């Protein structure tokens, strides 16, 4: 059975093309690109909200995009238990919709971070099944607001429900940091309680092709289609 | 009527821009300027014939739906 997927494009998305290639190359299935003003989504297995600066990051990152017309159907898609992946700005949009807990605030050191970073999986879910315990993945980040914040009560829930999917960690570069942006408990990605929605700041779609410095991003799609 | 809504990060949330502004002001000799935090101000017009209840309800609803993320921010209507 072929795996079908969608990438949604907002004005200001700039990783939608990368996400389309990522899905086309790795799933070998049908991939649709849907404009945010569309009213409905086709029946698919996975929807990606891509990275970028939707609506210029006006008001708050992801805030305006979270009210787009297509979002009603994105929520319906997720409520049906199908997969939804928000990468970078897509993660910010998911928290603004309220499908994921917490919020992403400005990086602790005030710098836009555009570099390779290292992450490992924390709790098992369908998005990271093919990744081994303690396996360190090299995946790039490119964000200004990637500092994950939630209150203590929410953090406790995220842990108890095993919703933390990825955390930043030290990697092979001598200057790599344990927690690049100041996120609570170095959180790099979380899922919802049902674990069919993942939001993550690092960009797996920039780490899969032969010409990328790393191909570790493949593991996410491999996990989903395995 | 002109409405001003002040939105700021909750006090427990790190506001790095304020820290940088504070550092710069201190360097300029404004040593007594402490605990600087930067927020944002939204100004808008509402019709004058709205009752106070209608006005409050509309502003509150707009803040909850879009203008404010209550996980990290708080707001107050000025004046």
PDB file of N, CA and C in Angstrom, chain A residues 37-141:
ATOM      1  N   UNK A  37      -4.843  28.280   1.948  1.00  0.00           N
ATOM      2  CA  UNK A  37      -6.215  28.784   1.795  1.00  0.00           C
ATOM      3  C   UNK A  37      -7.198  27.718   1.330  1.00  0.00           C
ATOM      4  N   UNK A  38      -6.668  26.523   1.034  1.00  0.00           N
ATOM      5  CA  UNK A  38      -7.566  25.426   0.644  1.00  0.00           C
ATOM      6  C   UNK A  38      -8.439  25.054   1.845  1.00  0.00           C
ATOM      7  N   UNK A  39      -9.641  24.545   1.538  1.00  0.00           N
ATOM      8  CA  UNK A  39     -10.554  24.217   2.638  1.00  0.00           C
ATOM      9  C   UNK A  39     -10.373  22.787   3.126  1.00  0.00           C
ATOM     10  N   UNK A  40      -9.844  21.913   2.250  1.00  0.00           N
ATOM     11  CA  UNK A  40      -9.771  20.514   2.695  1.00  0.00           C
ATOM     12  C   UNK A  40      -8.490  19.823   2.240  1.00  0.00           C
ATOM     13  N   UNK A  41      -8.173  18.772   2.972  1.00  0.00           N
ATOM     14  CA  UNK A  41      -6.989  17.960   2.687  1.00  0.00           C
ATOM     15  C   UNK A  41      -7.437  16.659   2.040  1.00  0.00           C
ATOM     16  N   UNK A  42      -6.620  16.107   1.141  1.00  0.00           N
ATOM     17  CA  UNK A  42      -6.934  14.748   0.685  1.00  0.00           C
ATOM     18  C   UNK A  42      -6.678  13.748   1.824  1.00  0.00           C
ATOM     19  N   UNK A  43      -7.255  12.547   1.713  1.00  0.00           N
ATOM     20  CA  UNK A  43      -6.989  11.496   2.716  1.00  0.00           C
ATOM     21  C   UNK A  43      -5.542  11.045   2.578  1.00  0.00           C
ATOM     22  N   UNK A  44      -4.732  11.328   3.558  1.00  0.00           N
ATOM     23  CA  UNK A  44      -3.325  10.916   3.478  1.00  0.00           C
ATOM     24  C   UNK A  44      -2.881  10.340   4.813  1.00  0.00           C
ATOM     25  N   UNK A  45      -1.684   9.732   4.791  1.00  0.00           N
ATOM     26  CA  UNK A  45      -1.144   9.128   6.013  1.00  0.00           C
ATOM     27  C   UNK A  45      -0.427  10.163   6.881  1.00  0.00           C
ATOM     28  N   UNK A  46       0.203  11.135   6.189  1.00  0.00           N
ATOM     29  CA  UNK A  46       1.034  12.100   6.925  1.00  0.00           C
ATOM     30  C   UNK A  46       0.849  13.507   6.363  1.00  0.00           C
ATOM     31  N   UNK A  47       0.739  14.468   7.260  1.00  0.00           N
ATOM     32  CA  UNK A  47       0.759  15.884   6.853  1.00  0.00           C
ATOM     33  C   UNK A  47       1.980  16.531   7.485  1.00  0.00           C
ATOM     34  N   UNK A  48       2.732  17.284   6.674  1.00  0.00           N
ATOM     35  CA  UNK A  48       3.863  18.047   7.218  1.00  0.00           C
ATOM     36  C   UNK A  48       3.543  19.543   7.178  1.00  0.00           C
ATOM     37  N   UNK A  49       3.724  20.202   8.321  1.00  0.00           N
ATOM     38  CA  UNK A  49       3.739  21.669   8.354  1.00  0.00           C
ATOM     39  C   UNK A  49       5.213  22.049   8.312  1.00  0.00           C
ATOM     40  N   UNK A  50       5.650  22.678   7.231  1.00  0.00           N
ATOM     41  CA  UNK A  50       7.085  22.859   7.017  1.00  0.00           C
ATOM     42  C   UNK A  50       7.665  24.068   7.762  1.00  0.00           C
ATOM     43  N   UNK A  51       8.977  24.170   7.692  1.00  0.00           N
ATOM     44  CA  UNK A  51       9.668  25.291   8.322  1.00  0.00           C
ATOM     45  C   UNK A  51       9.583  26.556   7.481  1.00  0.00           C
ATOM     46  N   UNK A  52      10.024  27.638   8.061  1.00  0.00           N
ATOM     47  CA  UNK A  52      10.010  28.919   7.365  1.00  0.00           C
ATOM     48  C   UNK A  52       9.602  30.020   8.316  1.00  0.00           C
ATOM     49  N   UNK A  53       9.037  31.064   7.734  1.00  0.00           N
ATOM     50  CA  UNK A  53       8.616  32.217   8.537  1.00  0.00           C
ATOM     51  C   UNK A  53       7.201  32.573   8.089  1.00  0.00           C
ATOM     52  N   UNK A  54       6.254  31.679   8.387  1.00  0.00           N
ATOM     53  CA  UNK A  54       4.899  31.880   7.888  1.00  0.00           C
ATOM     54  C   UNK A  54       4.381  33.252   8.335  1.00  0.00           C
ATOM     55  N   UNK A  55       3.824  33.956   7.397  1.00  0.00           N
ATOM     56  CA  UNK A  55       3.292  35.313   7.630  1.00  0.00           C
ATOM     57  C   UNK A  55       4.333  36.209   8.308  1.00  0.00           C
ATOM     58  N   UNK A  56       5.595  36.006   7.927  1.00  0.00           N
ATOM     59  CA  UNK A  56       6.662  36.868   8.419  1.00  0.00           C
ATOM     60  C   UNK A  56       6.905  36.760   9.916  1.00  0.00           C
ATOM     61  N   UNK A  57       6.388  35.683  10.534  1.00  0.00           N
ATOM     62  CA  UNK A  57       6.508  35.547  12.002  1.00  0.00           C
ATOM     63  C   UNK A  57       5.846  36.724  12.728  1.00  0.00           C
ATOM     64  N   UNK A  58       4.931  37.412  12.063  1.00  0.00           N
ATOM     65  CA  UNK A  58       4.263  38.555  12.695  1.00  0.00           C
ATOM     66  C   UNK A  58       3.479  38.098  13.919  1.00  0.00           C
ATOM     67  N   UNK A  59       3.342  38.980  14.858  1.00  0.00           N
ATOM     68  CA  UNK A  59       2.655  38.747  16.141  1.00  0.00           C
ATOM     69  C   UNK A  59       3.445  37.769  16.998  1.00  0.00           C
ATOM     70  N   UNK A  60       3.434  36.486  16.672  1.00  0.00           N
ATOM     71  CA  UNK A  60       4.301  35.470  17.282  1.00  0.00           C
ATOM     72  C   UNK A  60       4.534  34.425  16.206  1.00  0.00           C
ATOM     73  N   UNK A  61       5.674  33.718  16.284  1.00  0.00           N
ATOM     74  CA  UNK A  61       5.943  32.693  15.269  1.00  0.00           C
ATOM     75  C   UNK A  61       4.789  31.687  15.226  1.00  0.00           C
ATOM     76  N   UNK A  62       4.225  31.511  14.051  1.00  0.00           N
ATOM     77  CA  UNK A  62       3.180  30.497  13.875  1.00  0.00           C
ATOM     78  C   UNK A  62       1.781  30.942  14.252  1.00  0.00           C
ATOM     79  N   UNK A  63       1.645  32.127  14.861  1.00  0.00           N
ATOM     80  CA  UNK A  63       0.333  32.546  15.381  1.00  0.00           C
ATOM     81  C   UNK A  63      -0.686  32.755  14.266  1.00  0.00           C
ATOM     82  N   UNK A  64      -0.277  33.460  13.213  1.00  0.00           N
ATOM     83  CA  UNK A  64      -1.234  33.770  12.138  1.00  0.00           C
ATOM     84  C   UNK A  64      -1.549  32.501  11.341  1.00  0.00           C
ATOM     85  N   UNK A  65      -0.501  31.706  11.073  1.00  0.00           N
ATOM     86  CA  UNK A  65      -0.706  30.469  10.304  1.00  0.00           C
ATOM     87  C   UNK A  65      -1.659  29.526  11.032  1.00  0.00           C
ATOM     88  N   UNK A  66      -1.632  29.559  12.366  1.00  0.00           N
ATOM     89  CA  UNK A  66      -2.474  28.638  13.133  1.00  0.00           C
ATOM     90  C   UNK A  66      -3.960  28.931  12.942  1.00  0.00           C
ATOM     91  N   UNK A  67      -4.284  30.098  12.355  1.00  0.00           N
ATOM     92  CA  UNK A  67      -5.692  30.446  12.098  1.00  0.00           C
ATOM     93  C   UNK A  67      -6.046  30.307  10.620  1.00  0.00           C
ATOM     94  N   UNK A  68      -5.177  29.703   9.829  1.00  0.00           N
ATOM     95  CA  UNK A  68      -5.450  29.552   8.393  1.00  0.00           C
ATOM     96  C   UNK A  68      -6.635  28.619   8.153  1.00  0.00           C
ATOM     97  N   UNK A  69      -7.217  28.783   6.968  1.00  0.00           N
ATOM     98  CA  UNK A  69      -8.404  28.002   6.590  1.00  0.00           C
ATOM     99  C   UNK A  69      -8.137  26.489   6.638  1.00  0.00           C
ATOM    100  N   UNK A  70      -6.970  26.078   6.163  1.00  0.00           N
ATOM    101  CA  UNK A  70      -6.676  24.636   6.062  1.00  0.00           C
ATOM    102  C   UNK A  70      -6.555  23.973   7.442  1.00  0.00           C
ATOM    103  N   UNK A  71      -6.338  24.785   8.476  1.00  0.00           N
ATOM    104  CA  UNK A  71      -6.025  24.207   9.794  1.00  0.00           C
ATOM    105  C   UNK A  71      -7.170  23.358  10.363  1.00  0.00           C
ATOM    106  N   UNK A  72      -8.424  23.738  10.053  1.00  0.00           N
ATOM    107  CA  UNK A  72      -9.551  22.915  10.525  1.00  0.00           C
ATOM    108  C   UNK A  72      -9.412  21.479  10.066  1.00  0.00           C
ATOM    109  N   UNK A  73      -9.002  21.324   8.799  1.00  0.00           N
ATOM    110  CA  UNK A  73      -8.855  19.977   8.265  1.00  0.00           C
ATOM    111  C   UNK A  73      -7.592  19.288   8.798  1.00  0.00           C
ATOM    112  N   UNK A  74      -6.588  20.085   9.110  1.00  0.00           N
ATOM    113  CA  UNK A  74      -5.367  19.521   9.716  1.00  0.00           C
ATOM    114  C   UNK A  74      -5.724  18.937  11.090  1.00  0.00           C
ATOM    115  N   UNK A  75      -6.564  19.654  11.831  1.00  0.00           N
ATOM    116  CA  UNK A  75      -6.989  19.166  13.156  1.00  0.00           C
ATOM    117  C   UNK A  75      -7.818  17.885  13.000  1.00  0.00           C
ATOM    118  N   UNK A  76      -8.695  17.900  11.990  1.00  0.00           N
ATOM    119  CA  UNK A  76      -9.517  16.711  11.735  1.00  0.00           C
ATOM    120  C   UNK A  76      -8.624  15.511  11.383  1.00  0.00           C
ATOM    121  N   UNK A  77      -7.651  15.763  10.521  1.00  0.00           N
ATOM    122  CA  UNK A  77      -6.692  14.726  10.121  1.00  0.00           C
ATOM    123  C   UNK A  77      -6.019  14.127  11.359  1.00  0.00           C
ATOM    124  N   UNK A  78      -5.582  14.994  12.259  1.00  0.00           N
ATOM    125  CA  UNK A  78      -4.884  14.527  13.467  1.00  0.00           C
ATOM    126  C   UNK A  78      -5.846  13.811  14.413  1.00  0.00           C
ATOM    127  N   UNK A  79      -7.061  14.336  14.532  1.00  0.00           N
ATOM    128  CA  UNK A  79      -8.042  13.693  15.418  1.00  0.00           C
ATOM    129  C   UNK A  79      -8.423  12.293  14.943  1.00  0.00           C
ATOM    130  N   UNK A  80      -8.264  12.054  13.627  1.00  0.00           N
ATOM    131  CA  UNK A  80      -8.514  10.713  13.088  1.00  0.00           C
ATOM    132  C   UNK A  80      -7.379   9.753  13.414  1.00  0.00           C
ATOM    133  N   UNK A  81      -6.339  10.271  14.058  1.00  0.00           N
ATOM    134  CA  UNK A  81      -5.230   9.402  14.462  1.00  0.00           C
ATOM    135  C   UNK A  81      -4.137   9.279  13.417  1.00  0.00           C
ATOM    136  N   UNK A  82      -4.250  10.077  12.338  1.00  0.00           N
ATOM    137  CA  UNK A  82      -3.206   9.993  11.310  1.00  0.00           C
ATOM    138  C   UNK A  82      -2.033  10.912  11.671  1.00  0.00           C
ATOM    139  N   UNK A  83      -0.912  10.745  10.966  1.00  0.00           N
ATOM    140  CA  UNK A  83       0.321  11.422  11.392  1.00  0.00           C
ATOM    141  C   UNK A  83       0.388  12.880  10.954  1.00  0.00           C
ATOM    142  N   UNK A  84       0.897  13.680  11.867  1.00  0.00           N
ATOM    143  CA  UNK A  84       1.085  15.105  11.614  1.00  0.00           C
ATOM    144  C   UNK A  84       2.457  15.478  12.148  1.00  0.00           C
ATOM    145  N   UNK A  85       3.281  16.069  11.275  1.00  0.00           N
ATOM    146  CA  UNK A  85       4.643  16.430  11.669  1.00  0.00           C
ATOM    147  C   UNK A  85       4.862  17.920  11.425  1.00  0.00           C
ATOM    148  N   UNK A  86       5.220  18.632  12.462  1.00  0.00           N
ATOM    149  CA  UNK A  86       5.543  20.058  12.326  1.00  0.00           C
ATOM    150  C   UNK A  86       7.034  20.229  12.535  1.00  0.00           C
ATOM    151  N   UNK A  87       7.688  20.803  11.523  1.00  0.00           N
ATOM    152  CA  UNK A  87       9.137  20.992  11.610  1.00  0.00           C
ATOM    153  C   UNK A  87       9.424  22.477  11.774  1.00  0.00           C
ATOM    154  N   UNK A  88      10.144  22.846  12.809  1.00  0.00           N
ATOM    155  CA  UNK A  88      10.578  24.219  13.031  1.00  0.00           C
ATOM    156  C   UNK A  88       9.378  25.166  13.115  1.00  0.00           C
ATOM    157  N   UNK A  89       9.142  25.998  12.114  1.00  0.00           N
ATOM    158  CA  UNK A  89       7.967  26.864  12.133  1.00  0.00           C
ATOM    159  C   UNK A  89       6.687  26.018  12.238  1.00  0.00           C
ATOM    160  N   UNK A  90       6.726  24.815  11.670  1.00  0.00           N
ATOM    161  CA  UNK A  90       5.583  23.904  11.776  1.00  0.00           C
ATOM    162  C   UNK A  90       5.317  23.503  13.224  1.00  0.00           C
ATOM    163  N   UNK A  91       6.382  23.319  14.002  1.00  0.00           N
ATOM    164  CA  UNK A  91       6.269  23.017  15.437  1.00  0.00           C
ATOM    165  C   UNK A  91       5.637  24.216  16.151  1.00  0.00           C
ATOM    166  N   UNK A  92       6.108  25.406  15.797  1.00  0.00           N
ATOM    167  CA  UNK A  92       5.549  26.619  16.409  1.00  0.00           C
ATOM    168  C   UNK A  92       4.062  26.738  16.094  1.00  0.00           C
ATOM    169  N   UNK A  93       3.692  26.406  14.858  1.00  0.00           N
ATOM    170  CA  UNK A  93       2.276  26.467  14.457  1.00  0.00           C
ATOM    171  C   UNK A  93       1.459  25.469  15.281  1.00  0.00           C
ATOM    172  N   UNK A  94       2.004  24.258  15.478  1.00  0.00           N
ATOM    173  CA  UNK A  94       1.274  23.233  16.247  1.00  0.00           C
ATOM    174  C   UNK A  94       1.032  23.660  17.691  1.00  0.00           C
ATOM    175  N   UNK A  95       2.001  24.349  18.298  1.00  0.00           N
ATOM    176  CA  UNK A  95       1.775  24.820  19.672  1.00  0.00           C
ATOM    177  C   UNK A  95       0.756  25.964  19.674  1.00  0.00           C
ATOM    178  N   UNK A  96       0.802  26.796  18.634  1.00  0.00           N
ATOM    179  CA  UNK A  96      -0.161  27.905  18.559  1.00  0.00           C
ATOM    180  C   UNK A  96      -1.587  27.389  18.319  1.00  0.00           C
ATOM    181  N   UNK A  97      -1.714  26.292  17.564  1.00  0.00           N
ATOM    182  CA  UNK A  97      -3.049  25.701  17.366  1.00  0.00           C
ATOM    183  C   UNK A  97      -3.530  25.105  18.689  1.00  0.00           C
ATOM    184  N   UNK A  98      -2.559  24.629  19.476  1.00  0.00           N
ATOM    185  CA  UNK A  98      -2.922  23.965  20.730  1.00  0.00           C
ATOM    186  C   UNK A  98      -2.914  22.443  20.595  1.00  0.00           C
ATOM    187  N   UNK A  99      -2.433  21.945  19.456  1.00  0.00           N
ATOM    188  CA  UNK A  99      -2.347  20.493  19.285  1.00  0.00           C
ATOM    189  C   UNK A  99      -1.169  19.922  20.077  1.00  0.00           C
ATOM    190  N   UNK A 100      -0.180  20.762  20.333  1.00  0.00           N
ATOM    191  CA  UNK A 100       0.940  20.363  21.191  1.00  0.00           C
ATOM    192  C   UNK A 100       1.056  21.346  22.346  1.00  0.00           C
ATOM    193  N   UNK A 101       1.544  20.839  23.463  1.00  0.00           N
ATOM    194  CA  UNK A 101       1.676  21.673  24.663  1.00  0.00           C
ATOM    195  C   UNK A 101       2.853  22.638  24.547  1.00  0.00           C
ATOM    196  N   UNK A 102       2.858  23.637  25.417  1.00  0.00           N
ATOM    197  CA  UNK A 102       4.000  24.539  25.541  1.00  0.00           C
ATOM    198  C   UNK A 102       4.037  25.618  24.481  1.00  0.00           C
ATOM    199  N   UNK A 103       5.186  26.293  24.426  1.00  0.00           N
ATOM    200  CA  UNK A 103       5.373  27.377  23.460  1.00  0.00           C
ATOM    201  C   UNK A 103       6.858  27.456  23.133  1.00  0.00           C
ATOM    202  N   UNK A 104       7.167  28.103  21.998  1.00  0.00           N
ATOM    203  CA  UNK A 104       8.576  28.258  21.609  1.00  0.00           C
ATOM    204  C   UNK A 104       8.917  29.730  21.671  1.00  0.00           C
ATOM    205  N   UNK A 105       9.836  30.054  22.572  1.00  0.00           N
ATOM    206  CA  UNK A 105      10.196  31.456  22.773  1.00  0.00           C
ATOM    207  C   UNK A 105      11.598  31.700  22.229  1.00  0.00           C
ATOM    208  N   UNK A 106      12.011  32.944  22.303  1.00  0.00           N
ATOM    209  CA  UNK A 106      13.287  33.332  21.713  1.00  0.00           C
ATOM    210  C   UNK A 106      14.461  32.542  22.315  1.00  0.00           C
ATOM    211  N   UNK A 107      15.419  32.191  21.458  1.00  0.00           N
ATOM    212  CA  UNK A 107      16.602  31.459  21.937  1.00  0.00           C
ATOM    213  C   UNK A 107      17.256  32.216  23.081  1.00  0.00           C
ATOM    214  N   UNK A 108      17.767  31.457  24.025  1.00  0.00           N
ATOM    215  CA  UNK A 108      18.302  32.051  25.237  1.00  0.00           C
ATOM    216  C   UNK A 108      19.403  33.079  24.955  1.00  0.00           C
ATOM    217  N   UNK A 109      20.274  32.758  23.991  1.00  0.00           N
ATOM    218  CA  UNK A 109      21.403  33.661  23.726  1.00  0.00           C
ATOM    219  C   UNK A 109      21.078  34.731  22.681  1.00  0.00           C
ATOM    220  N   UNK A 110      19.794  34.844  22.300  1.00  0.00           N
ATOM    221  CA  UNK A 110      19.318  35.848  21.348  1.00  0.00           C
ATOM    222  C   UNK A 110      19.803  35.674  19.924  1.00  0.00           C
ATOM    223  N   UNK A 111      20.560  34.610  19.664  1.00  0.00           N
ATOM    224  CA  UNK A 111      21.084  34.446  18.305  1.00  0.00           C
ATOM    225  C   UNK A 111      20.154  33.582  17.472  1.00  0.00           C
ATOM    226  N   UNK A 112      20.082  33.907  16.182  1.00  0.00           N
ATOM    227  CA  UNK A 112      19.468  32.981  15.235  1.00  0.00           C
ATOM    228  C   UNK A 112      20.454  31.837  15.092  1.00  0.00           C
ATOM    229  N   UNK A 113      19.991  30.613  15.283  1.00  0.00           N
ATOM    230  CA  UNK A 113      20.894  29.468  15.208  1.00  0.00           C
ATOM    231  C   UNK A 113      20.697  28.754  13.882  1.00  0.00           C
ATOM    232  N   UNK A 114      21.711  28.754  13.055  1.00  0.00           N
ATOM    233  CA  UNK A 114      21.678  28.017  11.805  1.00  0.00           C
ATOM    234  C   UNK A 114      22.905  27.139  11.764  1.00  0.00           C
ATOM    235  N   UNK A 115      22.773  25.907  12.223  1.00  0.00           N
ATOM    236  CA  UNK A 115      23.949  25.025  12.264  1.00  0.00           C
ATOM    237  C   UNK A 115      23.522  23.589  12.483  1.00  0.00           C
ATOM    238  N   UNK A 116      24.491  22.698  12.384  1.00  0.00           N
ATOM    239  CA  UNK A 116      24.191  21.306  12.689  1.00  0.00           C
ATOM    240  C   UNK A 116      24.061  21.151  14.189  1.00  0.00           C
ATOM    241  N   UNK A 117      23.118  20.344  14.608  1.00  0.00           N
ATOM    242  CA  UNK A 117      23.046  20.070  16.038  1.00  0.00           C
ATOM    243  C   UNK A 117      22.856  18.574  16.225  1.00  0.00           C
ATOM    244  N   UNK A 118      22.894  18.164  17.460  1.00  0.00           N
ATOM    245  CA  UNK A 118      22.814  16.735  17.755  1.00  0.00           C
ATOM    246  C   UNK A 118      21.630  16.476  18.666  1.00  0.00           C
ATOM    247  N   UNK A 119      20.895  15.439  18.334  1.00  0.00           N
ATOM    248  CA  UNK A 119      19.737  15.078  19.163  1.00  0.00           C
ATOM    249  C   UNK A 119      19.720  13.575  19.377  1.00  0.00           C
ATOM    250  N   UNK A 120      19.031  13.152  20.422  1.00  0.00           N
ATOM    251  CA  UNK A 120      18.763  11.722  20.579  1.00  0.00           C
ATOM    252  C   UNK A 120      17.334  11.546  21.037  1.00  0.00           C
ATOM    253  N   UNK A 121      16.848  10.328  20.881  1.00  0.00           N
ATOM    254  CA  UNK A 121      15.441  10.147  21.248  1.00  0.00           C
ATOM    255  C   UNK A 121      15.319   9.972  22.747  1.00  0.00           C
ATOM    256  N   UNK A 122      14.197  10.430  23.268  1.00  0.00           N
ATOM    257  CA  UNK A 122      13.963  10.312  24.704  1.00  0.00           C
ATOM    258  C   UNK A 122      12.974   9.172  24.933  1.00  0.00           C
ATOM    259  N   UNK A 123      11.734   9.372  24.512  1.00  0.00           N
ATOM    260  CA  UNK A 123      10.736   8.304  24.659  1.00  0.00           C
ATOM    261  C   UNK A 123      10.356   7.782  23.279  1.00  0.00           C
ATOM    262  N   UNK A 124      10.035   6.506  23.251  1.00  0.00           N
ATOM    263  CA  UNK A 124       9.737   5.846  21.979  1.00  0.00           C
ATOM    264  C   UNK A 124       8.365   6.280  21.449  1.00  0.00           C
ATOM    265  N   UNK A 125       8.282   6.491  20.137  1.00  0.00           N
ATOM    266  CA  UNK A 125       6.988   6.691  19.481  1.00  0.00           C
ATOM    267  C   UNK A 125       7.123   6.283  18.025  1.00  0.00           C
ATOM    268  N   UNK A 126       6.035   6.383  17.284  1.00  0.00           N
ATOM    269  CA  UNK A 126       6.032   5.879  15.905  1.00  0.00           C
ATOM    270  C   UNK A 126       6.993   6.671  14.997  1.00  0.00           C
ATOM    271  N   UNK A 127       7.346   7.888  15.394  1.00  0.00           N
ATOM    272  CA  UNK A 127       8.226   8.712  14.557  1.00  0.00           C
ATOM    273  C   UNK A 127       9.708   8.373  14.758  1.00  0.00           C
ATOM    274  N   UNK A 128      10.031   7.709  15.870  1.00  0.00           N
ATOM    275  CA  UNK A 128      11.462   7.461  16.118  1.00  0.00           C
ATOM    276  C   UNK A 128      11.782   5.990  16.366  1.00  0.00           C
ATOM    277  N   UNK A 129      10.873   5.118  15.927  1.00  0.00           N
ATOM    278  CA  UNK A 129      11.039   3.677  16.132  1.00  0.00           C
ATOM    279  C   UNK A 129      12.351   3.125  15.581  1.00  0.00           C
ATOM    280  N   UNK A 130      12.784   3.654  14.431  1.00  0.00           N
ATOM    281  CA  UNK A 130      13.991   3.119  13.787  1.00  0.00           C
ATOM    282  C   UNK A 130      15.278   3.679  14.388  1.00  0.00           C
ATOM    283  N   UNK A 131      15.123   4.542  15.403  1.00  0.00           N
ATOM    284  CA  UNK A 131      16.305   5.138  16.028  1.00  0.00           C
ATOM    285  C   UNK A 131      16.618   4.360  17.307  1.00  0.00           C
ATOM    286  N   UNK A 132      17.902   4.022  17.460  1.00  0.00           N
ATOM    287  CA  UNK A 132      18.278   3.217  18.638  1.00  0.00           C
ATOM    288  C   UNK A 132      18.407   4.101  19.881  1.00  0.00           C
ATOM    289  N   UNK A 133      18.292   3.470  21.045  1.00  0.00           N
ATOM    290  CA  UNK A 133      18.526   4.160  22.312  1.00  0.00           C
ATOM    291  C   UNK A 133      19.918   4.779  22.268  1.00  0.00           C
ATOM    292  N   UNK A 134      20.026   6.014  22.717  1.00  0.00           N
ATOM    293  CA  UNK A 134      21.326   6.702  22.798  1.00  0.00           C
ATOM    294  C   UNK A 134      22.024   6.944  21.462  1.00  0.00           C
ATOM    295  N   UNK A 135      21.349   6.632  20.360  1.00  0.00           N
ATOM    296  CA  UNK A 135      21.922   6.946  19.043  1.00  0.00           C
ATOM    297  C   UNK A 135      21.887   8.472  18.865  1.00  0.00           C
ATOM    298  N   UNK A 136      23.031   9.048  18.515  1.00  0.00           N
ATOM    299  CA  UNK A 136      23.090  10.502  18.353  1.00  0.00           C
ATOM    300  C   UNK A 136      22.890  10.852  16.878  1.00  0.00           C
ATOM    301  N   UNK A 137      21.880  11.684  16.600  1.00  0.00           N
ATOM    302  CA  UNK A 137      21.610  12.079  15.213  1.00  0.00           C
ATOM    303  C   UNK A 137      22.140  13.485  14.976  1.00  0.00           C
ATOM    304  N   UNK A 138      22.707  13.672  13.800  1.00  0.00           N
ATOM    305  CA  UNK A 138      23.158  15.013  13.419  1.00  0.00           C
ATOM    306  C   UNK A 138      22.134  15.593  12.459  1.00  0.00           C
ATOM    307  N   UNK A 139      21.440  16.622  12.905  1.00  0.00           N
ATOM    308  CA  UNK A 139      20.370  17.235  12.101  1.00  0.00           C
ATOM    309  C   UNK A 139      20.460  18.752  12.249  1.00  0.00           C
ATOM    310  N   UNK A 140      20.369  19.506  11.150  1.00  0.00           N
ATOM    311  CA  UNK A 140      20.525  20.964  11.290  1.00  0.00           C
ATOM    312  C   UNK A 140      19.334  21.663  11.951  1.00  0.00           C
ATOM    313  N   UNK A 141      19.628  22.772  12.601  1.00  0.00           N
ATOM    314  CA  UNK A 141      18.570  23.660  13.095  1.00  0.00           C
ATOM    315  C   UNK A 141      18.734  25.007  12.391  1.00  0.00           C
TER     316      UNK A 141
END
